Amino acid sequence: MRFSGWRVLREGLTGNRGWQGHWRDPDPKPEYDAVIIGGGGHGLATAYYLAKDHGMTNIAVLERGYIGGGNVGRNTTIVRANYYLPGNSEFYSHSLKLWEGLEQDLNYNAMMSQRGILNVFHNDAQRDSAVRRANAIINQGDDAEILSRDQLREMVPLLNYANNRFPIQGALLQRRAGTARHDAVAWGFARGADQRGVDILQNCEVTGIRTEGGKVIGVETSRGLIRAGKVAMAAAGRSSQVAAMAGLTLPIESHVLQAFVSEGLKPIIDHVLTFAEGHLYISQSDKGGLVFGSYLDLYASYAARGNLPMVEHTMEACMAMLPTIGKARLLRSWGGIMDMTPDGSPIIDRTSIDGLYLNAGWCYGGFKATPASGQCYAHLIATDRPHEAAAAFRLDRFETGHGLMDEEATGAQHNLH
Ligand SMILES: Cc1cc2nc3c(=O)[nH]c(=O)nc-3n(C[C@H](O)[C@H](O)[C@H](O)COP(=O)(O)OP(=O)(O)OC[C@H]3O[C@@H](n4cnc5c(N)ncnc54)[C@H](O)[C@@H]3O)c2cc1C
């Protein structure tokens, strides 16, 4: 079934009886050519591109919960291509280009909104860093502009320009950045993969990875043994636990990141705003809720709920930057588990076990990576060679120290990235 304006009209006139489920609910087969562990954005996108780009359709995505229940449905939906370091910048540039054609490609409304991102800076050092970043982004072929305080004020008048502690000097603007509805992205990829023959298996937890003679032969699951010559891990938030099933230890520490939504308000914020001081990012959803977040909860945990000090910090940052929203009521908050690498950059690579692949370490920035991660991971799984856009995401950089991409320049401390 294809979605179109004509289809909506027809269904509207005929009692909406013709809509179908977005994907099937098949029983697991005893064997596939490849299985993907994790039905988040990355796992589903990988399945989609394996089928679309490489003709691999005898594959399954194994999801222990439901589609959209992981981080893909918990993030603050920001999509951008404003990375600084080689290795990252070409990858996220590639990803944004995929985002720009994604809804047509998937025939699915992911509510992609290129409303622009403004990274507000507060002092000379931050301004220097923003200018360097803008130059790197432009050299990469993407768009970036530096706005003065007056230009920013004209664009976003409601910021606290009278705050002496966090004076606003200007902002780095990327107009092509924006937001996409996070769980719709998962549904769109799931539907696209299913339409190409991929089995999406929900409530199917992987409990073991079977190997023989240094080669993977399948996985044990809550729905029985499934054999496969290729097993691809895409279990964000649980990467270390899943890799441990094959005896692997990853350079990853898992932390909680919280997000918050206010009650619905009239449109007041047209862009995605981020503030270097107080580390706050905020946008407004189409329903009117302000969607925002800040730092990680700074201790390792697998509990997908956050602590109160970080709630307090985030609200204080809101009040410092946007005091006008002080009377808005907070509607909901939640947490997701972030797999943090020491350099803050991800991994898409083979492992030491033949046929076992790793996609992990997306820290708090993997939503924007979803299409490119899926495409590059699919390329690796199908050809056993890295995709050129993800060539830098090697696992052995943490062993050798060569090729680290420390985007934040905070050193090898997981919780600081
Ligand atoms: C509060 C918050 C805000 C964020 N904001 C942004 C943002 O604005 N922009 C951005 O780019 N990124 C953001 N992120 C990060 C982004 O959401 C993640 O990096 C990304 O979603 C991770 O990839 P995924 O979608 O595949 O993860 P997930 O959706 O978590 O997918 C992994 C899946 O693996 C499944 N799984 C785990 N173990 C097993 C098992 N043993 N067997 C079977 N299945 C298993 C899980 O159930 C899960 O569904 C944010 C994250 C959070 C929590």
Coordinates of N, CA, C and O in Angstrom, one line a residue, residues 75-145:
N75 N 14.3 10.3 22.0 CA 15.2 11.4 21.8 C 14.5 12.7 21.6 O 13.3 12.8 21.4
T76 N 15.3 13.8 21.5 CA 14.7 15.2 21.4 C 14.7 15.6 19.9 O 14.6 16.7 19.6
T77 N 14.8 14.6 19.0 CA 14.5 14.7 17.6 C 15.3 15.6 16.7 O 14.9 16.0 15.6
I78 N 16.5 16.0 17.2 CA 17.3 17.0 16.5 C 18.1 16.3 15.4 O 18.8 15.3 15.7
V79 N 18.1 16.9 14.2 CA 18.8 16.4 13.1 C 19.7 17.6 12.6 O 19.2 18.7 12.4
R80 N 21.0 17.3 12.4 CA 21.9 18.4 12.0 C 23.2 17.8 11.4 O 23.4 16.6 11.6
A81 N 23.9 18.6 10.7 CA 25.2 18.1 10.1 C 26.3 19.2 10.4 O 26.9 19.8 9.5
N82 N 26.5 19.5 11.7 CA 27.4 20.6 12.1 C 28.5 20.1 12.9 O 28.9 20.7 13.9
Y83 N 29.1 18.9 12.5 CA 30.2 18.3 13.2 C 31.5 19.0 12.7 O 31.6 19.5 11.6
Y84 N 32.5 18.9 13.5 CA 33.8 19.6 13.2 C 34.9 18.7 12.6 O 35.6 19.1 11.7
L85 N 35.1 17.6 13.2 CA 36.2 16.8 12.9 C 36.1 15.9 11.7 O 35.0 15.3 11.5
P86 N 37.1 15.8 10.9 CA 37.1 14.8 9.7 C 36.8 13.4 10.3 O 37.2 13.1 11.4
G87 N 36.0 12.7 9.6 CA 35.6 11.4 10.1 C 34.1 11.5 10.5 O 33.3 10.8 10.0
N88 N 33.8 12.4 11.3 CA 32.5 12.7 11.7 C 31.8 13.6 10.7 O 30.6 13.3 10.3
S89 N 32.5 14.7 10.2 CA 31.7 15.7 9.5 C 31.2 15.1 8.1 O 30.1 15.4 7.8
E90 N 32.0 14.3 7.4 CA 31.5 13.8 6.2 C 30.4 12.8 6.4 O 29.4 12.7 5.6
F91 N 30.4 12.0 7.5 CA 29.4 11.1 7.8 C 28.0 11.8 8.1 O 27.0 11.4 7.5
Y92 N 28.1 12.8 9.0 CA 26.8 13.5 9.3 C 26.3 14.3 8.1 O 25.1 14.5 8.0
S93 N 27.2 14.8 7.3 CA 26.8 15.5 6.1 C 26.1 14.5 5.2 O 25.0 14.8 4.6
H94 N 26.6 13.3 5.0 CA 25.9 12.3 4.2 C 24.6 12.0 4.8 O 23.6 11.8 4.1
S95 N 24.5 11.9 6.1 CA 23.2 11.6 6.8 C 22.2 12.6 6.5 O 21.0 12.3 6.2
L96 N 22.5 13.9 6.6 CA 21.6 15.0 6.4 C 21.0 14.9 5.0 O 19.8 15.1 4.7
K97 N 21.9 14.6 4.0 CA 21.4 14.5 2.6 C 20.4 13.4 2.5 O 19.4 13.5 1.8
L98 N 20.7 12.3 3.2 CA 19.7 11.2 3.2 C 18.4 11.6 3.8 O 17.3 11.3 3.3
W99 N 18.5 12.3 4.9 CA 17.2 12.8 5.6 C 16.4 13.6 4.6 O 15.2 13.6 4.6
E100 N 17.1 14.4 3.8 CA 16.4 15.4 2.9 C 15.5 14.6 1.9 O 14.5 15.2 1.4
G101 N 15.9 13.4 1.5 CA 15.0 12.6 0.6 C 14.3 11.5 1.2 O 13.7 10.6 0.5
L102 N 14.4 11.4 2.5 CA 14.0 10.1 3.2 C 12.4 9.9 3.1 O 12.0 8.7 2.8
E103 N 11.7 10.9 3.3 CA 10.2 10.7 3.3 C 9.7 10.2 1.9 O 8.9 9.3 1.8
Q104 N 10.3 10.8 0.8 CA 10.0 10.3 -0.5 C 10.4 8.9 -0.7 O 9.7 8.0 -1.2
D105 N 11.7 8.6 -0.2 CA 12.2 7.3 -0.4 C 11.4 6.2 0.3 O 11.1 5.2 -0.2
L106 N 11.0 6.6 1.6 CA 10.2 5.6 2.4 C 8.7 5.6 2.1 O 8.0 4.8 2.6
N107 N 8.3 6.7 1.3 CA 6.8 6.9 1.2 C 6.2 7.0 2.5 O 5.2 6.3 2.8
Y108 N 6.8 7.8 3.4 CA 6.3 7.9 4.8 C 6.5 9.3 5.4 O 7.6 9.8 5.2
N109 N 5.5 9.8 6.0 CA 5.6 11.1 6.6 C 6.4 11.1 8.0 O 5.8 10.7 9.0
A110 N 7.6 11.4 7.9 CA 8.4 11.4 9.2 C 8.4 12.9 9.8 O 9.2 13.1 10.7
M111 N 7.6 13.7 9.3 CA 7.5 15.1 9.8 C 8.9 15.8 9.9 O 9.2 16.5 10.8
M112 N 9.7 15.6 8.8 CA 11.0 16.2 8.8 C 10.8 17.7 8.6 O 10.0 18.2 7.7
S113 N 11.4 18.5 9.5 CA 11.2 19.9 9.5 C 12.5 20.6 9.6 O 13.2 20.7 10.6
Q114 N 13.0 21.2 8.4 CA 14.3 21.9 8.4 C 14.1 23.3 8.8 O 14.2 24.2 8.1
R115 N 13.9 23.4 10.1 CA 13.6 24.7 10.7 C 14.9 25.5 11.1 O 14.8 26.6 11.6
G116 N 16.0 24.9 11.0 CA 17.3 25.5 11.4 C 17.7 25.3 12.8 O 16.8 25.3 13.7
I117 N 19.0 25.2 13.1 CA 19.4 25.1 14.5 C 20.3 26.3 14.8 O 21.1 26.7 13.9
L118 N 20.1 26.9 15.9 CA 20.9 28.0 16.4 C 21.7 27.6 17.6 O 21.1 27.3 18.7
N119 N 23.1 27.5 17.5 CA 23.9 27.2 18.7 C 24.4 28.6 19.2 O 25.2 29.3 18.7
V120 N 23.7 29.0 20.3 CA 24.0 30.3 20.9 C 25.3 30.3 21.7 O 25.6 29.3 22.4
F121 N 26.2 31.3 21.5 CA 27.4 31.4 22.2 C 27.5 32.6 23.1 O 26.8 33.6 22.9
H122 N 28.3 32.5 24.2 CA 28.2 33.5 25.3 C 29.5 34.2 25.6 O 29.5 35.1 26.4
N123 N 30.6 33.8 25.0 CA 31.9 34.4 25.3 C 32.8 34.3 24.0 O 32.5 33.6 23.1
D124 N 34.0 35.0 24.1 CA 34.9 35.0 23.0 C 35.4 33.6 22.6 O 35.5 33.3 21.4
A125 N 35.7 32.8 23.6 CA 36.2 31.5 23.3 C 35.2 30.6 22.6 O 35.5 30.0 21.6
Q126 N 33.9 30.7 23.0 CA 32.9 30.0 22.3 C 32.6 30.5 20.9 O 32.3 29.8 20.0
R127 N 32.8 31.8 20.8 CA 32.6 32.4 19.4 C 33.7 31.9 18.5 O 33.4 31.5 17.4
D128 N 34.9 31.9 19.0 CA 36.1 31.4 18.2 C 35.8 30.0 17.7 O 36.0 29.6 16.6
S129 N 35.3 29.2 18.7 CA 35.1 27.8 18.4 C 33.9 27.6 17.4 O 34.0 26.8 16.5
A130 N 32.9 28.5 17.5 CA 31.8 28.5 16.6 C 32.2 28.8 15.2 O 31.8 28.3 14.2
V131 N 33.1 29.8 15.1 CA 33.6 30.3 13.8 C 34.4 29.2 13.1 O 34.3 28.9 11.9
R132 N 35.3 28.5 13.9 CA 36.1 27.4 13.4 C 35.2 26.3 12.9 O 35.4 25.7 11.8
R133 N 34.2 26.0 13.7 CA 33.2 24.9 13.3 C 32.5 25.3 12.0 O 32.3 24.5 11.1
A134 N 32.0 26.6 12.0 CA 31.3 27.1 10.7 C 32.2 26.9 9.5 O 31.7 26.4 8.5
N135 N 33.5 27.2 9.6 CA 34.4 27.1 8.5 C 34.5 25.6 8.1 O 34.5 25.3 6.9
A136 N 34.6 24.7 9.1 CA 34.8 23.3 8.8 C 33.5 22.8 8.1 O 33.6 22.0 7.2
I137 N 32.3 23.3 8.6 CA 31.1 22.8 8.0 C 31.0 23.3 6.5 O 30.6 22.5 5.6
I138 N 31.4 24.5 6.3 CA 31.3 25.1 4.9 C 32.3 24.3 4.0 O 32.0 23.9 2.9
N139 N 33.5 24.0 4.5 CA 34.5 23.3 3.8 C 33.9 21.9 3.4 O 34.3 21.3 2.4
Q140 N 33.1 21.3 4.3 CA 32.5 20.0 4.1 C 31.4 20.1 3.0 O 31.0 19.1 2.4
G141 N 31.0 21.3 2.7 CA 29.9 21.5 1.7 C 28.6 21.7 2.2 O 27.6 21.7 1.5
D142 N 28.5 21.9 3.6 CA 27.2 22.1 4.2 C 27.0 23.6 4.5 O 28.0 24.4 4.4
D143 N 25.9 24.0 5.0 CA 25.6 25.4 5.3 C 25.9 25.8 6.7 O 25.6 25.0 7.6
A144 N 26.4 27.0 6.9 CA 26.7 27.5 8.3 C 26.8 29.0 8.2 O 27.4 29.5 7.2
E145 N 26.2 29.7 9.2 CA 26.3 31.2 9.2 C 26.6 31.6 10.7 O 26.1 30.9 11.6

